[in-house]
CSV table of C-alpha atoms in Angstrom, one decimal:
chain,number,residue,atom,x,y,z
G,1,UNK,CA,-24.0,95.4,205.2
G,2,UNK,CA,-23.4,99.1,206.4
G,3,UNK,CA,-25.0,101.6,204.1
G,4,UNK,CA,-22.9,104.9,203.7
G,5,UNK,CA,-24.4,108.6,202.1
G,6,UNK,CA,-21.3,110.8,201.0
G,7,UNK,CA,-21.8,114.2,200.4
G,8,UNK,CA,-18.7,115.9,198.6
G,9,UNK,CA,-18.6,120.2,198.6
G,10,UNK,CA,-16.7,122.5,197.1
G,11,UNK,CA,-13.9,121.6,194.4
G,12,UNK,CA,-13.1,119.1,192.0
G,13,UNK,CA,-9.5,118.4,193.7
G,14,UNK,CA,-12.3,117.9,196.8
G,15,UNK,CA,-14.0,115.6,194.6
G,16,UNK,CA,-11.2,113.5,193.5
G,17,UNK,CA,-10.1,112.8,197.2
G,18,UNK,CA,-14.1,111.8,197.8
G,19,UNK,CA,-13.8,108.8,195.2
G,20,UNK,CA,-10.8,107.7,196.8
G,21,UNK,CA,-12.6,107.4,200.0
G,22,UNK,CA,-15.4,106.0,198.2
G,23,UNK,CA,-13.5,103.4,196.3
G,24,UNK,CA,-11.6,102.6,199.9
G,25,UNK,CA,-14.8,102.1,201.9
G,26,UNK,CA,-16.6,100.3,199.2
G,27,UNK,CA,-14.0,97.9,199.2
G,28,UNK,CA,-14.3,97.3,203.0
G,29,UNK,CA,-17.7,96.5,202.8
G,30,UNK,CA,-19.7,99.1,203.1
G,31,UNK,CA,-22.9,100.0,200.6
G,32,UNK,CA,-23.6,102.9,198.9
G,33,UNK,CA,-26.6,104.5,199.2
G,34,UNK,CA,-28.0,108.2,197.1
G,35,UNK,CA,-31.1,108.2,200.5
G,36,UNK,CA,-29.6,109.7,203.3
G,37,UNK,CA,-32.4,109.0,205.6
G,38,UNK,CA,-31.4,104.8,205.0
G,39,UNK,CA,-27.7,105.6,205.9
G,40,UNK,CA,-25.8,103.9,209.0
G,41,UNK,CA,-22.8,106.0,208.5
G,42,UNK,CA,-22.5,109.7,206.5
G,43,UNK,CA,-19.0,111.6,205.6
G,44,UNK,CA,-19.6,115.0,204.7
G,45,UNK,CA,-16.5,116.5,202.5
G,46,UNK,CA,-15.7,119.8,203.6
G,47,UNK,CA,-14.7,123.0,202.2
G,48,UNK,CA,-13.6,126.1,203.0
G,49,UNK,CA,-12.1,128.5,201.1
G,50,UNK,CA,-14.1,131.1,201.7
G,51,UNK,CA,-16.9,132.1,204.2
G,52,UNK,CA,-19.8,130.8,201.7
G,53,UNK,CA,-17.8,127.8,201.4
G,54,UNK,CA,-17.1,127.1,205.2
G,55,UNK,CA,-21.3,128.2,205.6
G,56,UNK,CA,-22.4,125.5,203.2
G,57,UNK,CA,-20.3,123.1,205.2
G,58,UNK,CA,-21.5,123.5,208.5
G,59,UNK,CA,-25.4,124.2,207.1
G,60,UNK,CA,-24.9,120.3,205.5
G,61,UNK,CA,-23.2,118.8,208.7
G,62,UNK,CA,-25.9,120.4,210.9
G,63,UNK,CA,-28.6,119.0,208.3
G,64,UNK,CA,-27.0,115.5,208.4
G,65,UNK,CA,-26.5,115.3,212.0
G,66,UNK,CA,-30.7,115.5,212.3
G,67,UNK,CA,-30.6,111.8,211.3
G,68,UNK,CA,-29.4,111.0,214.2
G,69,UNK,CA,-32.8,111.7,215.8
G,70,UNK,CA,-34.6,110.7,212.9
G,71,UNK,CA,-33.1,108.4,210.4
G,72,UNK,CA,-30.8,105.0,211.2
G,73,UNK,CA,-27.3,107.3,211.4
G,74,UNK,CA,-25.1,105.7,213.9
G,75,UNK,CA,-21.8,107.3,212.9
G,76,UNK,CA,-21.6,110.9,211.0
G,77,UNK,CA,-17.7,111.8,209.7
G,78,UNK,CA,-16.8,115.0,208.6
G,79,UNK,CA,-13.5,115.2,206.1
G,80,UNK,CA,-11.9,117.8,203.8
G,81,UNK,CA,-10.4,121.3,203.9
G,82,UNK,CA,-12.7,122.5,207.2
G,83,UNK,CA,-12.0,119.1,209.3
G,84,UNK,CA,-8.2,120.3,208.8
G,85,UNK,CA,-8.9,124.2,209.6
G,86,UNK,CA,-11.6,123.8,212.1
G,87,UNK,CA,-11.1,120.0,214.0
G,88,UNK,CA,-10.5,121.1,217.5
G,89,UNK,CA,-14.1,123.4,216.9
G,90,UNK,CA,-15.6,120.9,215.1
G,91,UNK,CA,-16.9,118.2,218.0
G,92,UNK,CA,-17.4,120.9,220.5
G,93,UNK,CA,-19.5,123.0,218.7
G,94,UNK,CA,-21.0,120.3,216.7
G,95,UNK,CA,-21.3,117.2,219.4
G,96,UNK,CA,-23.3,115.0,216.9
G,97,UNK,CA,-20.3,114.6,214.9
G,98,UNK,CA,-18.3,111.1,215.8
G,99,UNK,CA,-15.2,111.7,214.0
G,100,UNK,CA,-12.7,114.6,212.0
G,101,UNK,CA,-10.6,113.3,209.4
G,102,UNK,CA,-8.2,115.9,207.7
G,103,UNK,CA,-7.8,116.3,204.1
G,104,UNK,CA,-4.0,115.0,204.3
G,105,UNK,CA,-5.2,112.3,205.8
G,106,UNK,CA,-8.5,110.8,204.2
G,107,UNK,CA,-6.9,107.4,203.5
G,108,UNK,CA,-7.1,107.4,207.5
G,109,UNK,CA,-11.1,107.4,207.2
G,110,UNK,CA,-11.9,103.6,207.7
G,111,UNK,CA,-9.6,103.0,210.6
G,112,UNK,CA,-11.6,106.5,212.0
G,113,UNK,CA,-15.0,104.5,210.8
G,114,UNK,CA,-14.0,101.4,213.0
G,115,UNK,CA,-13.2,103.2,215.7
G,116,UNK,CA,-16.4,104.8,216.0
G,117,UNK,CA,-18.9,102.5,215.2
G,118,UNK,CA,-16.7,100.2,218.1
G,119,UNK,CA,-18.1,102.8,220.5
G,120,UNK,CA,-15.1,104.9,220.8
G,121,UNK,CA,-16.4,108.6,221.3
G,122,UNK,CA,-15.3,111.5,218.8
G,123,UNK,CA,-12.2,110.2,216.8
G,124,UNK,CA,-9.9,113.1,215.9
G,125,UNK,CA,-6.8,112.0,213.3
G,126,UNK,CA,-4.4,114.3,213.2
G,127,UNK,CA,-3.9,115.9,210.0
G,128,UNK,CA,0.0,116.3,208.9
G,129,UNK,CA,-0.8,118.8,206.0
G,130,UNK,CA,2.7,117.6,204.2
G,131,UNK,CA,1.7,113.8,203.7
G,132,UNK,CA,0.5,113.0,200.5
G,133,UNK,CA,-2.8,109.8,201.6
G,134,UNK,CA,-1.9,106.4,200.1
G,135,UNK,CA,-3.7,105.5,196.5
G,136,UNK,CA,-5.8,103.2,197.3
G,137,UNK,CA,-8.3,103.2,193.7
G,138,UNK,CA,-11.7,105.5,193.0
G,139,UNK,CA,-15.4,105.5,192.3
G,140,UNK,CA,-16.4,107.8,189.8
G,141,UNK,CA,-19.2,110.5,190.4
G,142,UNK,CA,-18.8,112.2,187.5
G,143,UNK,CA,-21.3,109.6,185.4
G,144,UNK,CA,-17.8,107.2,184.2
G,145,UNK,CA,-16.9,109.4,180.8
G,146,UNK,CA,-14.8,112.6,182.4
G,147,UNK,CA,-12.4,112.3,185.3
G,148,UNK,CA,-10.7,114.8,187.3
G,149,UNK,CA,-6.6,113.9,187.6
G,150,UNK,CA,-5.3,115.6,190.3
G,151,UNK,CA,-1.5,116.1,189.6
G,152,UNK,CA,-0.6,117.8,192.5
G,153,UNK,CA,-1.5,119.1,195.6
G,154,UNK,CA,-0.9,122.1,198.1
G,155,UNK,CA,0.7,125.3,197.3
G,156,UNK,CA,3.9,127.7,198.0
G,157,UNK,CA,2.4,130.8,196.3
G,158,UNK,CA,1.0,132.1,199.7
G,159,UNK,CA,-1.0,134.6,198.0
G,160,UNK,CA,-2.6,137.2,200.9
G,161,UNK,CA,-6.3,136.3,200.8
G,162,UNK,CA,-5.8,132.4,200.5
G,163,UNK,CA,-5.4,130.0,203.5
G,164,UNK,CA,-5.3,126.7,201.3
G,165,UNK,CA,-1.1,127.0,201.9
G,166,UNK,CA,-2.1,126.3,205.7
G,167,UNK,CA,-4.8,123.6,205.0
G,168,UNK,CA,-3.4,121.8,202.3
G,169,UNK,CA,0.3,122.1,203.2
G,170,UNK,CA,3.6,122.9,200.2
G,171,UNK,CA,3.2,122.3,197.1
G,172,UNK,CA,4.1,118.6,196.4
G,173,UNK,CA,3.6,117.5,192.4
G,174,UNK,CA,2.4,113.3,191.8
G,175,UNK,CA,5.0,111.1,189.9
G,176,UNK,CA,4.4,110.9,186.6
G,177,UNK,CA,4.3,107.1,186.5
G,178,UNK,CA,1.4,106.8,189.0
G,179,UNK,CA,-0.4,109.5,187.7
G,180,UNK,CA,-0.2,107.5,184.0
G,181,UNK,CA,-1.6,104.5,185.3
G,182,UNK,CA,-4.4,106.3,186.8
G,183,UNK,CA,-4.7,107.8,183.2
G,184,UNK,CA,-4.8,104.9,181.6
G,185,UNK,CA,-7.0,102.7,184.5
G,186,UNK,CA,-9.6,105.6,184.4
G,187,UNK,CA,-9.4,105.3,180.1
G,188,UNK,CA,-9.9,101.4,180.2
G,189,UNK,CA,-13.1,102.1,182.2
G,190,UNK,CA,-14.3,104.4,179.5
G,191,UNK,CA,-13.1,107.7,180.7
G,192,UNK,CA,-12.5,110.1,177.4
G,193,UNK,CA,-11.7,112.9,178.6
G,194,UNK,CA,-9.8,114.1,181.6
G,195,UNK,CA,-9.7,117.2,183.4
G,196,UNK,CA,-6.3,118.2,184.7
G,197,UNK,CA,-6.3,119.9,188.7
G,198,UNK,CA,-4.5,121.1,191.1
G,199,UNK,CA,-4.0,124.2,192.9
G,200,UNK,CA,-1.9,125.3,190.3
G,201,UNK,CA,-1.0,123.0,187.1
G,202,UNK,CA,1.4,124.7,185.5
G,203,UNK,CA,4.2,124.2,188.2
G,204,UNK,CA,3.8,120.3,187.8
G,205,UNK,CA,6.9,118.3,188.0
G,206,UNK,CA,9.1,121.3,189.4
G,207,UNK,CA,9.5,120.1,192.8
G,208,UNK,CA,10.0,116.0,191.5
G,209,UNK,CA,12.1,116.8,188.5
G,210,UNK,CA,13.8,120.2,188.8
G,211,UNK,CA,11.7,121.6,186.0
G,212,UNK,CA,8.1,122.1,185.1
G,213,UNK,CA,6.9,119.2,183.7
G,214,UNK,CA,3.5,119.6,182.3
G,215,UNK,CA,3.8,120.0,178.5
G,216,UNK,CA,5.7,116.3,179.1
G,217,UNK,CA,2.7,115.1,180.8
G,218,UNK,CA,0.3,116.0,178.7
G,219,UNK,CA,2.1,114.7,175.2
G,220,UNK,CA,2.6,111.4,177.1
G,221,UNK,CA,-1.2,111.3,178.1
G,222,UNK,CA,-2.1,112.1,175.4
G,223,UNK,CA,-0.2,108.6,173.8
G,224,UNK,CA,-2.8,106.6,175.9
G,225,UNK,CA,-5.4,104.9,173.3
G,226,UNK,CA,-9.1,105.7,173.6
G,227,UNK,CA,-8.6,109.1,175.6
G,228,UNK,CA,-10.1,111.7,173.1
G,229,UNK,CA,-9.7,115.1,175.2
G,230,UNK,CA,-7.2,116.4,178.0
G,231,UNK,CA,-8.3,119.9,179.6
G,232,UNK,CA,-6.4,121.9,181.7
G,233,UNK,CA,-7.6,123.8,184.8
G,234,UNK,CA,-5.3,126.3,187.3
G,235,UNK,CA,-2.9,127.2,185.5
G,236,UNK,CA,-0.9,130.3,186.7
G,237,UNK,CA,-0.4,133.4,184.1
G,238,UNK,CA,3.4,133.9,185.2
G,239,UNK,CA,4.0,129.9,185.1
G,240,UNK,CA,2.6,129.6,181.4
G,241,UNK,CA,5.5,129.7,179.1
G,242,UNK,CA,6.1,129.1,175.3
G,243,UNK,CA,6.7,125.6,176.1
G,244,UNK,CA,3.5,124.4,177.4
G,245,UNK,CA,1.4,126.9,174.9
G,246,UNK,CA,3.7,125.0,172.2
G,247,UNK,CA,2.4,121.9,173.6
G,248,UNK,CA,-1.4,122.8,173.8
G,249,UNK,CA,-1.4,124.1,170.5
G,250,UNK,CA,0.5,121.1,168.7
G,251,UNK,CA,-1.2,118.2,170.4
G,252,UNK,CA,-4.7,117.5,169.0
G,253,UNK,CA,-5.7,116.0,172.2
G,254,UNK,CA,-5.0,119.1,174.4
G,255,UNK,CA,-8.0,121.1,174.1
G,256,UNK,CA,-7.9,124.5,173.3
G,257,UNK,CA,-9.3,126.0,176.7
G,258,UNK,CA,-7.4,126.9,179.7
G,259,UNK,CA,-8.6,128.3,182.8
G,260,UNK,CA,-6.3,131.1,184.4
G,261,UNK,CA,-7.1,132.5,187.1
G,262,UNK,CA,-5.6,136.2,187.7
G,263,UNK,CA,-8.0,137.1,190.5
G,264,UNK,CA,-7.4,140.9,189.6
G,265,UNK,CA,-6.3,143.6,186.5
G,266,UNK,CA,-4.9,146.6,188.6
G,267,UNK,CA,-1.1,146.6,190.0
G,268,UNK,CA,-1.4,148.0,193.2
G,269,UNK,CA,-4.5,145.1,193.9
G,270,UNK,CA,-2.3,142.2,192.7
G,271,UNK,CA,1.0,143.4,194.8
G,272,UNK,CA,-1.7,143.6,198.0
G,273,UNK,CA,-2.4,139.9,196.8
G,274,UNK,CA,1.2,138.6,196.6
G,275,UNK,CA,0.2,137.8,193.0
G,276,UNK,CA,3.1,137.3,190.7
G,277,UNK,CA,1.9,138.9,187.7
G,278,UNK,CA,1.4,142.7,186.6
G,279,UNK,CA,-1.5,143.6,184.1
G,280,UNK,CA,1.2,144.0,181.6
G,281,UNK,CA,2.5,140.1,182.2
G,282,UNK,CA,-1.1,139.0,181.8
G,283,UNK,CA,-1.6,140.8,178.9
G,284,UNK,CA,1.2,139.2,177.2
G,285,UNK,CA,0.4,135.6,177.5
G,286,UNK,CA,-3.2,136.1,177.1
G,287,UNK,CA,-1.4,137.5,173.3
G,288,UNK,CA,0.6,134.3,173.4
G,289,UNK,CA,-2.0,131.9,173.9
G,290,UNK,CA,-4.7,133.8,171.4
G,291,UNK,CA,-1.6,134.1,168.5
G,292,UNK,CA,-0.8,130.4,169.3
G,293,UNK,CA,-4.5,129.3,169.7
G,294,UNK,CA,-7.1,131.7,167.4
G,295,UNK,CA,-10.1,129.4,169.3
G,296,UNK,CA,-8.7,129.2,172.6
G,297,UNK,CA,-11.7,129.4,174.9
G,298,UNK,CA,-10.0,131.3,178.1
G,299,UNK,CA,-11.4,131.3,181.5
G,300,UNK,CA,-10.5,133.4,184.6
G,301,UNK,CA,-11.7,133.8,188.1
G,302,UNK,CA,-11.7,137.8,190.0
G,303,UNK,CA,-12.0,139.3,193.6
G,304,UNK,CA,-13.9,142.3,194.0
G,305,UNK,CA,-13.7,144.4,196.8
G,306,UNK,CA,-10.3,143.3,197.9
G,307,UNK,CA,-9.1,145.5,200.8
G,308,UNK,CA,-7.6,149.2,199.7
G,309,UNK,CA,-9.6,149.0,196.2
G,310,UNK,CA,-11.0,152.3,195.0
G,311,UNK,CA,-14.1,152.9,192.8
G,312,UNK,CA,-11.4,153.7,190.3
G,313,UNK,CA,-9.3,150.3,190.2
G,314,UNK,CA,-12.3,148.9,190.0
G,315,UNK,CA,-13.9,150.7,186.6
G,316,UNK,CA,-10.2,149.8,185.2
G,317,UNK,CA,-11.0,146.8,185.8
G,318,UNK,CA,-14.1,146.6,184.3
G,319,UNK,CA,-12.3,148.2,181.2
G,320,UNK,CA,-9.4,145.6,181.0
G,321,UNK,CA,-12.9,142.7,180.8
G,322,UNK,CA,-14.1,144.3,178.1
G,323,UNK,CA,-10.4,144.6,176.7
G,324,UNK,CA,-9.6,141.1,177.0
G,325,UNK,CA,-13.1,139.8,176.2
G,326,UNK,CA,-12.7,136.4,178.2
G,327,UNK,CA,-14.8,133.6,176.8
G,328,UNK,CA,-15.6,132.5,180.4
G,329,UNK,CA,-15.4,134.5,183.4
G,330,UNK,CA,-16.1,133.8,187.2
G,331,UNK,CA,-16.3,136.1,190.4
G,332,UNK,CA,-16.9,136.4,193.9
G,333,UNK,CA,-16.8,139.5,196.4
G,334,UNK,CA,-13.6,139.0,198.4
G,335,UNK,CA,-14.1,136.7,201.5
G,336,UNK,CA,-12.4,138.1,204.6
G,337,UNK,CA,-10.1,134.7,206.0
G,338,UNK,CA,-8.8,134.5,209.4
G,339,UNK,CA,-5.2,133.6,209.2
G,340,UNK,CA,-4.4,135.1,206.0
G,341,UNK,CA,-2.1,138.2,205.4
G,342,UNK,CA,-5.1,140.0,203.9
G,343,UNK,CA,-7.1,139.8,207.1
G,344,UNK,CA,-5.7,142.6,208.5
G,345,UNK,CA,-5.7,144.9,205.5
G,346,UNK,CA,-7.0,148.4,205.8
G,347,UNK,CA,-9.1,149.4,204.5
G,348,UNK,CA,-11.7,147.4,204.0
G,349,UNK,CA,-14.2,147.5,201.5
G,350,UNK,CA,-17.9,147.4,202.6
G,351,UNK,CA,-20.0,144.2,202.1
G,352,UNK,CA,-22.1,146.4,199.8
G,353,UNK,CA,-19.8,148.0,197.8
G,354,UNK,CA,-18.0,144.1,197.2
G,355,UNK,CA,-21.3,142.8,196.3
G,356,UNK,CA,-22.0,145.8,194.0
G,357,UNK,CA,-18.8,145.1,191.9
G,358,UNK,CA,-19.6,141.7,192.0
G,359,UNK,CA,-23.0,142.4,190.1
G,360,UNK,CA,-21.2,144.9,188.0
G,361,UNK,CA,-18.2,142.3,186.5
G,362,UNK,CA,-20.7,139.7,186.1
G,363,UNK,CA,-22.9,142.1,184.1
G,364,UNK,CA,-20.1,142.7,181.8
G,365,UNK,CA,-19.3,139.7,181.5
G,366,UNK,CA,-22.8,138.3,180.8
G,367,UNK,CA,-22.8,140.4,177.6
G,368,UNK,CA,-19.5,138.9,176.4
G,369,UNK,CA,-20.4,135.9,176.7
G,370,UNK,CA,-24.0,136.3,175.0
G,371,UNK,CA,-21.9,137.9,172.3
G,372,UNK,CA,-19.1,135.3,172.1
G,373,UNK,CA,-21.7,132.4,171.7
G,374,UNK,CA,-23.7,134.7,169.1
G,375,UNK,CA,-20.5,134.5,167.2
G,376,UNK,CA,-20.3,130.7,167.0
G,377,UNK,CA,-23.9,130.5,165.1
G,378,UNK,CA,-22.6,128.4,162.2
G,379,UNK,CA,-20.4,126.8,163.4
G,380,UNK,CA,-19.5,123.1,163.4
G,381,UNK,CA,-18.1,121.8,166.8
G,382,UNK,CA,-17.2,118.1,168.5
G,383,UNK,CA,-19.7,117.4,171.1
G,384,UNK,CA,-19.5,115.8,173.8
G,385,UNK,CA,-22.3,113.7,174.4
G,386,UNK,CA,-23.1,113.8,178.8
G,387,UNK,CA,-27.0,112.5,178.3
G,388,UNK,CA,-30.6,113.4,176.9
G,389,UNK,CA,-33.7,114.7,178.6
G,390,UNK,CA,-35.8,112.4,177.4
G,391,UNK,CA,-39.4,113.9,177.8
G,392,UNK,CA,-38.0,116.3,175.2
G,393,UNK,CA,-35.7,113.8,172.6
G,394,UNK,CA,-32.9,116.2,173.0
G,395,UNK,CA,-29.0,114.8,174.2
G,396,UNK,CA,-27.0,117.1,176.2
G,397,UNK,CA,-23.7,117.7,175.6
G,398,UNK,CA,-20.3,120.2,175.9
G,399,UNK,CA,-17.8,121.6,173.7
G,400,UNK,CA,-14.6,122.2,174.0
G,401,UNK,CA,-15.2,125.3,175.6
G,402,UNK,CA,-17.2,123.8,178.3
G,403,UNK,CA,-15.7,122.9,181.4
G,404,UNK,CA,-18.1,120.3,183.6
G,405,UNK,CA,-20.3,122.6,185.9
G,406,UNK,CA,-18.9,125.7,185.3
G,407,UNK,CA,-19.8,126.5,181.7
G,408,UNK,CA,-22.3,126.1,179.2
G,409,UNK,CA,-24.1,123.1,177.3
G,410,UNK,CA,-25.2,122.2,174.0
G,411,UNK,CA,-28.7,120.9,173.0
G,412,UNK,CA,-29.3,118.5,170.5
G,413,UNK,CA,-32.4,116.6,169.0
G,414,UNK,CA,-32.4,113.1,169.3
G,415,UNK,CA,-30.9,112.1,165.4
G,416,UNK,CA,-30.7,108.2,166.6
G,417,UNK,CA,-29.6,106.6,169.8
G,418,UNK,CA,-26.2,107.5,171.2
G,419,UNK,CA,-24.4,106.7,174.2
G,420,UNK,CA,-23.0,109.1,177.0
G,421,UNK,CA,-19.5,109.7,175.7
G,422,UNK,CA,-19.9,109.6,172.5
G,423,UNK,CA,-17.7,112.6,169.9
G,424,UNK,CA,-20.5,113.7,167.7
G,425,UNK,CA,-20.2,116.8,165.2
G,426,UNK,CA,-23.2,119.4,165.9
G,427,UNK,CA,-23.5,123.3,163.7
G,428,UNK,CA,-24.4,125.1,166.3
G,429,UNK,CA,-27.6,127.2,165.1
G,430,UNK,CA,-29.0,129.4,168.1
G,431,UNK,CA,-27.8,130.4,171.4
G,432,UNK,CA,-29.9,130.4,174.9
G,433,UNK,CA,-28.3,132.3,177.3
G,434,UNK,CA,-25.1,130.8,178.4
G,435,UNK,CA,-26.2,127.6,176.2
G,436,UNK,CA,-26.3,126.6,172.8
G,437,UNK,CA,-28.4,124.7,170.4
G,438,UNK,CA,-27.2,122.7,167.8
G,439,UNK,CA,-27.6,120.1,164.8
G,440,UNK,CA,-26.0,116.7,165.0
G,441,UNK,CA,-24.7,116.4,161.2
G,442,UNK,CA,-23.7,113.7,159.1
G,443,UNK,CA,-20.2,112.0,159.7
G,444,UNK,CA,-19.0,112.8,156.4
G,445,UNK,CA,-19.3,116.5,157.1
G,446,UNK,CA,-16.4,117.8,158.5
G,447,UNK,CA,-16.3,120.2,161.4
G,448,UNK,CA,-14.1,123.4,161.2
């Protein structure tokens, strides 16, 4: 039996296209090994969005092709979002790699796979960025009691700085049907809460159904017995409208976080970025969601040091974070793309003046949140259970305001044994940084 070592980078919609692969080798035969150096055949899953991204990439491609020397690697595949930018590049510059499958096309990986390992030398499928890859089942990664759904995929918002439009083709939303039995498959294996991705969530359904169809996929996935919590990630300040806010605040399922990304505050930065939203429009629905939703834990994402911004765009923006005090915040200096609109730009802001905003907004933001999770001393939350750290009796879990991997935890003594995935109630009592530590409480105390 052929052992196989998967490595996955980058994000979730990455990581959803890795258990696919997973699930469709697995089935063929091959054996899943966590020891790289025991591995016949390795698939790294690329990414990259930006520089750091496409770094990390080739740094773990370069590290797995040592095995070759080394280890019992006799075929190393590279997939995802880089293997579609980069896959003329990639066997030239990198001759230890045996085959290139493109992120349209992963479903194609075990025919690549067999065509390798039958001695056929450096196996490029061509990627046709507007196919959607045939279902064909998952392995989970994420420990069996959270699931990404991936709803849609691609993107027609062609922003300047992004090149996911070229990579990942138009945007192209998954029928409803299909994407309910996944639901409900992933459910009956114990999944309770799933995560909702795409590159943008809110447009779901507008391209299969001639309207946006979220707020209808949510209430009917949220009919599915044993699913406790839905979460919703990418969703678009211009496509958020009163019917989906309706929606999230009605349906006790739906939790009360959202994760926006507006990438910047200041007019003249957002019109550079092809952004459909003024500061004014964001503003607003951040108003609507808060009125709708007093606890609504929001999360963006910002650029800094995107080309033609002053010192003075930036401290506006550093005013409108401390105006909007976002519960969760993330950043990154602005990653110079070729093939993007933004390339080009003039000026350019200098490496050390993007990292220095960086530091700045993420300073800001750092008190915010401190002072946010201050605020929740006292309070009584639903828990998610993830696991314990057993040398210490304490379980691990996340609120509703955590996100997997992106936000903060909750620490718990051990009460009595629980399982992963279990709902418990916990008053949160202190705060740790970005964490918090709290009390697991009797059943018949009720949580606000």
């Amino acid at each position: 039996m052929k052992k196989l070592f998967f490595v996955s980078l980058g994000c979730d919609k990455n990581l959803v296209d890795a258990e696919h692969m997973l699930s469709l080798l697995h089935a063929d035969g091959y054996q899943i090994t966590e020891d790289e150096t025991e591995a016949d055949v390795i698939i790294v899953n690329t990414c990259c969005f930006i520089e750091d991204a496409a770094q990390e990439s080739v740094d773990t491609i370069l590290e797995m092709a040592s095995l070759k020397e080394n280890g019992n690697l006799k075929a190393l595949i590279v997939t995802g979002c880089l293997a579609t930018r980069y896959s003329k590049d990639i066997g030239v510059e990198i001759p230890e790699v045996d085959g290139v499958v493109g992120a349209s096309s992963y479903d194609e990986v075990k025919e690549v796979l067999d065509r390798v390992l039958a001695g056929e030398e450096h196996v490029d499928c061509e990627d046709d960025i507007s196919r959607t890859p045939v279902d064909n089942g998952r392995i989970l990664t994420t420990g069996g009691y959270y699931a990404y759904l991936k709803i849609a995929e691609g993107c027609d918002k062609n922003c300047s700085y992004c090149i996911i439009p070229k990579i990942r083709g138009h945007y192209r939303s998954f029928p409803m049907e299909k994407l309910l039995a996944e639901a409900k498959e992933l459910v009956d294996k114990g999944v309770r809460e799933l995560i909702l991705v795409a590159q943008e969530t809110t447009l779901y359904g507008s391209d299969l159904y001639g309207k946006k169809s979220l707020p209808e996929l949510l209430h009917r996935l949220s009919q599915i017995k044993g699913l406790a919590w839905i979460r919703l990630l990418y969703a678009y300040p211009e496509e958020i409208d009163d019917q989906l806010i309706e929606e999230m605040a009605s349906n006790p399922k739906v939790l009360h976080y959202i994760d926006m990304p507006i990438q910047h505050s200041d007019d003249y930065i957002l019109g550079r970025m092809g952004r459909r939203t003024k500061r004014a429009d964001i503003v607003d629905v951040i108003g609507k969601l808060r009125a709708a939703m007093p606890d609504i834990c929001l999360r963006t994402t910002l650029i800094c040091g995107f080309p033609g911004e002053t010192e003075q765009m930036h401290q506006n923006q550093m005013d409108f974070i401390r105006e909007m005090r976002f519960d969760r915040l993330g950043a990154f200096p602005y990653s110079r793309e070729k093939g993007t609109v933004a390339y080009d730009m003039t000026p350019q802001v200098l490496e050390v003046t993007k990292q220095l905003w960086y530091d700045q907004t993420m300073r800001v933001q750092q008190e915010i949140t401190f002072e946010k999770n201050k605020e929740l001393i006292g309070r009584t939350l639903d828990v998610f259970i993830e696991g314990e750290i057993p040398d210490d009796r304490v379980y691990v879990g996340r609120t509703y305001r955590d996100a997997p991997d992106v936000d903060g935890y909750v620490f718990m003594d051990r009460d009595r044994q629980r399982m992963s995935g279990d709902l418990v109630r916990v008053r949160i009592t202190k705060t740790k940084d970005y964490d918090l530590i709290g009390e697991i409480i009797d059943e018949d105390e009720s949580a606000e």
